[in-house]
C-alpha cells in the first residue's frame, strides 16, 4: 500500500531495482551461496511473476554478441540457467504462515530449508547463519536487523501536554529482517489462519526453539518509495547485496530457498 502510485500493476517483489526486480536480486543472492532450488509462494498478481520467468530475457543483464540482424544472439554469460523454480498459488489473502504451510508438500523431504519475505536485501554471510543454526537445537532462526528509519520518543505529561521528545537510537532496536532458516518441524507449529511470527513463533519461544542472529552488515527493505529510491541509488554505486560480485566468496550447497510474498 505504501508503494501505491508507483507499482500499481505489479506485486512488490517485482518492483525494479535497476534492470531486474527485487525478487531476482534476492534469488541471485541465494544462488551465489549454492541454493538454487526455489519455491515462490504466489498471491497478489502472482501471474506477473510467472510471466516474468516464462519470458525471461538473459540479455537484459548479460553481455552478448548480436549478429545477422538480430537472428543470432550469443550470450557470453548467463544468470539463471541452473535454477529450478516451483511456482505455487497460495491464495490472494493468505497470511505468511498460511503461504508457508501451503508449500509443506514441496519441502517434506528436506531436513532444513530457507525462507524469505521477498522484499528486502542484505549482504549477510548466509553460510555462517546456516552453520550457527545447524549447531543449535532450534526449530527456527531469524535474522535481526536494525531499522533504517529513525524514531522520536514522545513522553506525555498531565493534560495531554508533551513533556519531552527525544531521539531513539537505532542501536536500541532490533527487528525481524525477513531472512529465516527452518527445520521441517516448523510446520507442526503453524495452525490454520495464523501469521508466521505471531502464534507459531510464540510457541517456539515457549519451547526455547527459536534462535536469532544479528546482522551487523547491510540490510534494506523496500516498504516505501523512499526505500526503493535508496536501493536504486545503491545499485548505481556499491550495491552491497550483490555478493555474487565477490571473487573470493565460497559457495555452499544444501537448504532449499523459499521466497514468500503477499
Tab-separated table of C-alpha atoms in Angstrom:
chain	number	residue	atom	x	y	z
A	1	UNK	CA	0.000	0.000	0.000
A	2	UNK	CA	2.858	2.398	0.793
A	3	UNK	CA	4.199	1.926	-2.756
A	4	UNK	CA	0.800	2.620	-4.342
A	5	UNK	CA	1.076	5.022	-7.226
A	6	UNK	CA	4.451	3.608	-8.228
A	7	UNK	CA	3.790	-0.122	-8.516
A	8	UNK	CA	0.034	-0.488	-9.028
A	9	UNK	CA	0.452	-3.079	-11.753
A	10	UNK	CA	2.943	-5.458	-10.088
A	11	UNK	CA	3.363	-7.262	-6.749
A	12	UNK	CA	6.027	-5.732	-4.510
A	13	UNK	CA	8.682	-8.416	-5.182
A	14	UNK	CA	8.550	-7.413	-8.858
A	15	UNK	CA	9.409	-3.753	-8.289
A	16	UNK	CA	12.501	-2.983	-10.358
A	17	UNK	CA	15.921	-2.262	-8.879
A	18	UNK	CA	17.931	-1.297	-11.921
A	19	UNK	CA	17.043	-3.669	-14.760
A	20	UNK	CA	15.776	-6.536	-12.591
A	21	UNK	CA	13.026	-6.895	-9.927
A	22	UNK	CA	13.999	-7.077	-6.260
A	23	UNK	CA	12.930	-10.743	-6.281
A	24	UNK	CA	15.635	-11.509	-8.857
A	25	UNK	CA	18.295	-9.752	-6.770
A	26	UNK	CA	17.242	-11.803	-3.743
A	27	UNK	CA	17.251	-15.108	-5.631
A	28	UNK	CA	20.630	-14.242	-7.136
A	29	UNK	CA	21.929	-13.715	-3.589
A	30	UNK	CA	20.788	-17.185	-2.511
A	31	UNK	CA	22.076	-18.792	-5.714
A	32	UNK	CA	25.512	-17.329	-5.073
A	33	UNK	CA	25.737	-19.477	-1.939
A	34	UNK	CA	24.618	-22.608	-3.789
A	35	UNK	CA	20.878	-22.532	-3.027
A	36	UNK	CA	19.359	-22.706	-6.497
A	37	UNK	CA	16.067	-24.515	-5.896
A	38	UNK	CA	13.281	-22.051	-5.216
A	39	UNK	CA	9.621	-22.203	-4.311
A	40	UNK	CA	7.724	-18.989	-4.989
A	41	UNK	CA	4.627	-18.622	-2.796
A	42	UNK	CA	2.365	-16.658	-5.127
A	43	UNK	CA	-0.503	-14.427	-4.102
A	44	UNK	CA	-1.414	-10.919	-5.274
A	45	UNK	CA	-0.752	-10.639	-9.033
A	46	UNK	CA	1.199	-13.887	-8.987
A	47	UNK	CA	0.706	-14.130	-12.749
A	48	UNK	CA	3.131	-11.215	-13.167
A	49	UNK	CA	5.876	-13.291	-11.529
A	50	UNK	CA	5.022	-16.321	-13.679
A	51	UNK	CA	5.100	-14.244	-16.856
A	52	UNK	CA	8.436	-12.700	-15.915
A	53	UNK	CA	10.191	-16.052	-15.693
A	54	UNK	CA	8.278	-17.646	-18.576
A	55	UNK	CA	9.537	-14.818	-20.784
A	56	UNK	CA	12.889	-14.331	-19.068
A	57	UNK	CA	15.408	-12.379	-21.120
A	58	UNK	CA	19.014	-13.242	-20.288
A	59	UNK	CA	20.287	-10.403	-22.470
A	60	UNK	CA	18.945	-7.774	-20.055
A	61	UNK	CA	21.716	-8.385	-17.500
A	62	UNK	CA	24.362	-10.261	-19.502
A	63	UNK	CA	26.846	-9.414	-22.245
A	64	UNK	CA	26.019	-10.877	-25.648
A	65	UNK	CA	27.005	-10.828	-29.322
A	66	UNK	CA	24.313	-9.650	-31.752
A	67	UNK	CA	24.647	-10.742	-35.395
A	68	UNK	CA	22.721	-11.451	-38.593
A	69	UNK	CA	20.371	-8.572	-37.986
A	70	UNK	CA	19.359	-9.947	-34.620
A	71	UNK	CA	18.723	-13.506	-35.817
A	72	UNK	CA	21.718	-14.698	-33.808
A	73	UNK	CA	22.124	-13.762	-30.132
A	74	UNK	CA	25.181	-15.332	-28.500
A	75	UNK	CA	25.132	-14.901	-24.714
A	76	UNK	CA	28.604	-14.531	-23.218
A	77	UNK	CA	27.368	-15.447	-19.738
A	78	UNK	CA	24.079	-16.474	-18.132
A	79	UNK	CA	22.124	-15.720	-14.947
A	80	UNK	CA	19.702	-18.467	-14.057
A	81	UNK	CA	20.203	-21.472	-16.341
A	82	UNK	CA	20.953	-23.703	-13.319
A	83	UNK	CA	17.977	-22.537	-11.198
A	84	UNK	CA	14.903	-24.672	-10.513
A	85	UNK	CA	11.791	-22.687	-9.628
A	86	UNK	CA	8.473	-24.099	-8.383
A	87	UNK	CA	5.516	-21.713	-8.693
A	88	UNK	CA	2.757	-22.316	-6.133
A	89	UNK	CA	-0.500	-20.350	-5.870
A	90	UNK	CA	-1.002	-19.901	-2.132
A	91	UNK	CA	-4.043	-17.577	-2.114
A	92	UNK	CA	-4.686	-13.881	-2.565
A	93	UNK	CA	-5.468	-13.148	1.096
A	94	UNK	CA	-3.370	-15.830	2.811
A	95	UNK	CA	-1.096	-14.908	5.710
A	96	UNK	CA	2.635	-15.610	5.538
A	97	UNK	CA	2.061	-18.581	7.848
A	98	UNK	CA	-0.621	-19.967	5.532
A	99	UNK	CA	1.614	-19.470	2.491
A	100	UNK	CA	4.430	-21.376	4.154
A	101	UNK	CA	2.074	-24.154	5.239
A	102	UNK	CA	0.738	-24.424	1.680
A	103	UNK	CA	4.152	-25.415	0.317
A	104	UNK	CA	4.887	-28.008	3.008
A	105	UNK	CA	4.496	-30.883	0.492
A	106	UNK	CA	7.335	-29.429	-1.590
A	107	UNK	CA	9.874	-29.455	1.271
A	108	UNK	CA	8.691	-32.527	3.175
A	109	UNK	CA	11.868	-34.429	2.317
A	110	UNK	CA	14.189	-31.613	3.377
A	111	UNK	CA	15.508	-31.558	6.928
A	112	UNK	CA	16.056	-27.801	6.638
A	113	UNK	CA	15.047	-25.019	4.284
A	114	UNK	CA	15.412	-21.267	3.931
A	115	UNK	CA	12.579	-18.752	3.732
A	116	UNK	CA	12.325	-15.072	2.934
A	117	UNK	CA	9.672	-12.360	2.765
A	118	UNK	CA	10.838	-11.396	-0.718
A	119	UNK	CA	11.041	-7.631	-0.212
A	120	UNK	CA	14.430	-6.942	1.386
A	121	UNK	CA	18.107	-7.279	0.536
A	122	UNK	CA	21.174	-7.968	2.672
A	123	UNK	CA	24.831	-8.956	2.446
A	124	UNK	CA	24.636	-11.271	5.483
A	125	UNK	CA	27.026	-14.235	5.287
A	126	UNK	CA	24.406	-16.903	4.695
A	127	UNK	CA	26.701	-19.948	5.263
A	128	UNK	CA	27.583	-18.630	8.722
A	129	UNK	CA	23.903	-18.129	9.568
A	130	UNK	CA	23.061	-21.664	8.446
A	131	UNK	CA	26.031	-23.163	10.270
A	132	UNK	CA	25.089	-21.485	13.554
A	133	UNK	CA	21.548	-22.786	13.169
A	134	UNK	CA	22.701	-26.336	12.365
A	135	UNK	CA	24.801	-26.403	15.535
A	136	UNK	CA	21.774	-25.445	17.609
A	137	UNK	CA	18.684	-27.440	18.527
A	138	UNK	CA	16.344	-24.654	17.410
A	139	UNK	CA	13.455	-25.223	15.013
A	140	UNK	CA	13.646	-21.740	13.533
A	141	UNK	CA	16.096	-18.887	13.179
A	142	UNK	CA	15.506	-15.324	12.053
A	143	UNK	CA	17.837	-12.505	11.097
A	144	UNK	CA	17.679	-9.473	13.362
A	145	UNK	CA	18.368	-6.109	11.765
A	146	UNK	CA	18.277	-2.505	12.862
A	147	UNK	CA	15.622	-0.265	11.287
A	148	UNK	CA	16.813	2.148	8.649
A	149	UNK	CA	14.420	4.879	9.810
A	150	UNK	CA	14.853	6.992	12.942
A	151	UNK	CA	12.170	7.425	15.594
A	152	UNK	CA	11.270	10.090	18.127
A	153	UNK	CA	10.070	9.035	21.589
A	154	UNK	CA	7.361	11.313	22.969
A	155	UNK	CA	6.552	11.375	26.699
A	156	UNK	CA	3.251	12.863	27.777
A	157	UNK	CA	2.714	14.939	30.892
A	158	UNK	CA	-0.532	15.964	32.543
A	159	UNK	CA	-3.431	17.157	30.448
A	160	UNK	CA	-2.098	15.537	27.327
A	161	UNK	CA	0.773	18.001	27.104
A	162	UNK	CA	4.102	16.753	25.784
A	163	UNK	CA	6.741	16.535	28.491
A	164	UNK	CA	9.693	15.653	26.287
A	165	UNK	CA	10.779	14.464	22.847
A	166	UNK	CA	13.984	12.520	22.353
A	167	UNK	CA	15.540	10.586	19.504
A	168	UNK	CA	15.597	6.812	19.898
A	169	UNK	CA	18.955	5.384	18.933
A	170	UNK	CA	18.874	2.663	16.273
A	171	UNK	CA	21.313	0.730	18.440
A	172	UNK	CA	18.449	0.215	20.907
A	173	UNK	CA	16.204	-1.600	18.427
A	174	UNK	CA	16.403	-4.940	16.625
A	175	UNK	CA	13.619	-6.032	14.283
A	176	UNK	CA	12.760	-9.046	12.125
A	177	UNK	CA	14.709	-8.771	8.849
A	178	UNK	CA	12.690	-11.393	6.950
A	179	UNK	CA	15.515	-13.937	6.429
A	180	UNK	CA	14.781	-17.336	8.008
A	181	UNK	CA	16.217	-20.820	8.427
A	182	UNK	CA	13.799	-23.575	9.463
A	183	UNK	CA	13.834	-27.223	10.320
A	184	UNK	CA	10.944	-29.142	8.832
A	185	UNK	CA	9.309	-29.330	12.273
A	186	UNK	CA	8.225	-25.707	11.838
A	187	UNK	CA	5.054	-26.962	10.126
A	188	UNK	CA	3.958	-28.597	13.393
A	189	UNK	CA	3.746	-25.115	14.930
A	190	UNK	CA	1.650	-23.420	12.228
A	191	UNK	CA	-2.122	-23.667	12.615
A	192	UNK	CA	-4.771	-22.542	10.065
A	193	UNK	CA	-5.192	-18.799	9.705
A	194	UNK	CA	-2.100	-17.860	11.716
A	195	UNK	CA	0.574	-15.325	10.891
A	196	UNK	CA	4.070	-16.835	10.987
A	197	UNK	CA	5.705	-14.512	13.513
A	198	UNK	CA	2.724	-14.352	15.858
A	199	UNK	CA	1.333	-17.600	17.265
A	200	UNK	CA	3.804	-20.085	15.681
A	201	UNK	CA	6.843	-18.126	16.816
A	202	UNK	CA	5.345	-17.700	20.283
A	203	UNK	CA	5.039	-21.483	20.542
A	204	UNK	CA	8.688	-21.831	19.536
A	205	UNK	CA	9.706	-19.220	22.118
A	206	UNK	CA	7.865	-21.102	24.871
A	207	UNK	CA	9.841	-24.231	23.971
A	208	UNK	CA	13.138	-22.375	23.636
A	209	UNK	CA	13.246	-23.388	19.973
A	210	UNK	CA	13.568	-20.002	18.254
A	211	UNK	CA	17.017	-18.608	17.535
A	212	UNK	CA	18.021	-15.130	16.353
A	213	UNK	CA	21.160	-13.889	14.683
A	214	UNK	CA	22.111	-10.233	14.395
A	215	UNK	CA	23.032	-8.653	11.093
A	216	UNK	CA	25.783	-6.078	11.508
A	217	UNK	CA	26.248	-5.528	7.784
A	218	UNK	CA	23.914	-4.228	5.107
A	219	UNK	CA	20.132	-4.672	5.152
A	220	UNK	CA	17.409	-2.680	3.443
A	221	UNK	CA	13.732	-3.477	2.992
A	222	UNK	CA	11.532	-1.916	0.330
A	223	UNK	CA	8.348	-0.739	2.031
A	224	UNK	CA	8.124	2.783	0.632
A	225	UNK	CA	9.130	4.736	-2.455
A	226	UNK	CA	11.953	6.248	-0.413
A	227	UNK	CA	13.261	2.730	0.270
A	228	UNK	CA	13.055	1.915	-3.435
A	229	UNK	CA	14.994	5.047	-4.314
A	230	UNK	CA	17.663	4.211	-1.723
A	231	UNK	CA	18.139	0.787	-3.308
A	232	UNK	CA	18.221	2.325	-6.777
A	233	UNK	CA	20.950	4.739	-5.678
A	234	UNK	CA	22.984	1.913	-4.132
A	235	UNK	CA	22.520	-0.174	-7.261
A	236	UNK	CA	24.325	2.559	-9.176
A	237	UNK	CA	27.265	2.510	-6.753
A	238	UNK	CA	28.247	-0.080	-4.135
A	239	UNK	CA	25.198	-2.422	-4.289
A	240	UNK	CA	26.394	-4.275	-1.136
A	241	UNK	CA	23.831	-7.064	-1.531
A	242	UNK	CA	25.463	-8.187	-4.797
A	243	UNK	CA	27.637	-10.771	-3.082
A	244	UNK	CA	27.944	-12.631	-6.398
A	245	UNK	CA	30.455	-9.978	-7.461
A	246	UNK	CA	32.813	-11.045	-4.690
A	247	UNK	CA	35.556	-13.080	-6.327
A	248	UNK	CA	36.762	-14.678	-3.088
A	249	UNK	CA	33.386	-15.900	-1.823
A	250	UNK	CA	32.979	-19.641	-1.298
A	251	UNK	CA	29.535	-21.046	-2.155
A	252	UNK	CA	27.877	-23.881	-0.260
A	253	UNK	CA	25.024	-26.209	-1.095
A	254	UNK	CA	22.066	-27.554	0.820
A	255	UNK	CA	18.873	-25.969	2.033
A	256	UNK	CA	16.060	-25.010	-0.276
A	257	UNK	CA	15.172	-21.342	-0.566
A	258	UNK	CA	11.608	-20.082	-0.412
A	259	UNK	CA	10.552	-16.585	-1.327
A	260	UNK	CA	7.137	-15.697	0.095
A	261	UNK	CA	5.047	-12.624	-0.625
A	262	UNK	CA	1.578	-11.293	-0.006
